[in-house]
Amino acid sequence: MLVVALIALSFSISSAQNSSSSKSPCNSTPYPSLCRSSLPNNKTATVYDYCRYSVRNSLFGAQKFLSLIEKHLRDPSLSTGAARALEDCRLLAGLNIDYLTTSFKTVNKTQSVSASVADDVQTVLSALLTNTQTCKEGLQEIASSWISSKSDVSTPLVNDTRLFSVALALFDNGWVHKNNRGKTHPSRKLLGLRDGRLPLKMSDENKAIFESTGNRKLLQSTVVNDQIEVSKTVTVSQDGTGNYTTINEAVAAAPNNSVASSGYYLIHVTAGVYEEYVVVAKNKKYLMMVGDGINQTVITGNHSVDDGWSTFNSSTLAVTGQGFVGINMTIRNTAGAIKHQAVALRNSADLSTFYSCSFEGYQDTLYVHSLRQFYRECDIYGTVDFIFGNAAVVLQNCNMYPRLPLAKQFNAITAQGRTDPNQNTGISIQNCNITPADDLASSNGTTQTYLGRPWKEYSRTIYMQSFLDSFINPAGWREWSGDFALNTSYYAEFSNTDGRPFGTSSSLITEACSETPKKDLCEKIVNLDHMNPRNNLNDIAFIAFDQTDKAATSNIEFISQAKAIAGTTSNEVNKAFTVCDKEYERASDAIDNAISGLSSKTKGEEIEKFLKDASTAIETCEVSTKEQAGNALQLEHMNQDLLDLLKNALGVFHVYMKNG
């Protein structure tokens, strides 16, 4: 699942050019004269020679630019806006030096690299251009008067951009071979999350810490070969019961420059609203941040361009450290539509992953800035260009909720930022669900919503196998300004639906629900689940099981919160809560076992037993609450709803066993 997505992250578009087949390697670059000047008076030079010198010269240029930025930052007369924009440029220039240093080591020692190494280098060379463009945009946004009088900064920005473009083109022509296009690159398996569990491998001590904070059900229940190593676990809790009270403290304590083989540094952020601007710097690698759930663990801020921040540094959470994983959190920017650009998450981390997170904002909510990124089962809320940037990014099984924008504004879900034809970047949206947020759905219907628009000249975006609700403008896409980028961008739609998702026939759903006690409920659940395929009875059985599991998990959270609120109200109430807490855990375990059994084709009678065990557990909770506390706990409807789902799941399973 995730492996496939990571393989697809790079959009390889270059063909190989054997050095012997071209006498002028520079002719294939956007700036042939600049290319030739990097290695003058050498008629026998190959594409490899030119690339090495271009990368080396690019490194020298990046180092000089960083020194220049640091000199200007020492100026005591700098305005706040200029200082903030220059701080962005310092960070980005430092990253470019890192990327060029790594790239030069690769190209300088060999003319042949594996497909995965070529992909790595192409990725960071693509990011050079993104970083330089971002520096330029920040200066124009919040320091326009300053930059207009500083040609010593603006001129190197232009020159470096051209030099980086030449280096990227030469690398693509020399190292990225045509026969590698579409090949499966070697890739590490990161996470397998279909049943909602993390395959984490940790010491008994770390496991005890993780489980003690309510995450027992998040751990993988069975031993798997490809578990993810966890080196250390720490907890953030606002009440002081954890290791730290703020997220930034926990991040600062993480080791520097970890390697993947050493395992993840896991930060569990307990439920609460964290009003802080969290930064995961480039030296904080392979960090895993796990919350208690969407709308339970919330990181919130309100920086915006209108208030003097650049788009780049307006983010509530900023991630640069390679290999970052974020799970079960809400990232929010509350600046509002009136403040225009205001980022919730800015992600510049290579091989980063977000699972089951919510990103909430208005304009520019999710900044997929650069490198390779993956998002699964996430919610994204916004208005104008609310998924934007120039990463090679896959968003899979996500919900996208366009909100109500300002008057006279329109919504554009994506704004992809590819500036060079050799960059391996683009936005890929697969198996996602695009529906209006509540405020847009209840509005007068005059707001126009588009799939995207071309932010930069070579913008690339694809929607595939996704549900596009009827509120999307029939034109699909919107121009940026006049005919800008209309002939150089690439936009595609493949196998999307605007009704029943994935082409599922009504008769198949009717058949699947035919033996359920609540047929209307069964059909409604299947029809509303746009996240999972439903090509056959097995798929529909999985949906019935999965929705039941989610309901059980939600009820467990409710009982836990209600128990904490009740405190020592009475012995009877506490006894009832204790029984229900235990029985719901038992029910949830049984449902999880049923889901695992369905995926692994366990014998039907075993799966049926799991579902019946879950029903028995819920019935035990119901009896206990009535005996101990009457209807005081108000759990009757909650229990009955879950029992209905369990009975429906069993009915769907019976149909699947007979006809699947």
Coordinates of C-alpha atoms in Angstrom, one line a residue, residues 547-562 584 588 638-639 642:
Q547 CA -17.3 1.1 9.8
T548 CA -18.3 -1.1 12.8
D549 CA -14.7 -0.9 14.1
K550 CA -14.7 2.8 13.8
A551 CA -18.0 3.1 15.7
A552 CA -16.6 0.9 18.5
T553 CA -13.4 3.0 18.7
S554 CA -15.5 6.2 18.9
N555 CA -17.6 4.7 21.7
I556 CA -14.5 3.7 23.7
E557 CA -13.3 7.3 23.5
F558 CA -16.7 8.5 24.7
I559 CA -16.8 6.1 27.6
S560 CA -13.2 7.0 28.6
Q561 CA -14.1 10.7 28.6
A562 CA -17.4 10.2 30.4
Y584 CA -15.9 -2.5 24.7
S588 CA -13.1 -4.0 19.6
M638 CA -24.9 4.2 21.6
N639 CA -24.9 0.5 22.4
L642 CA -23.2 -0.6 17.5

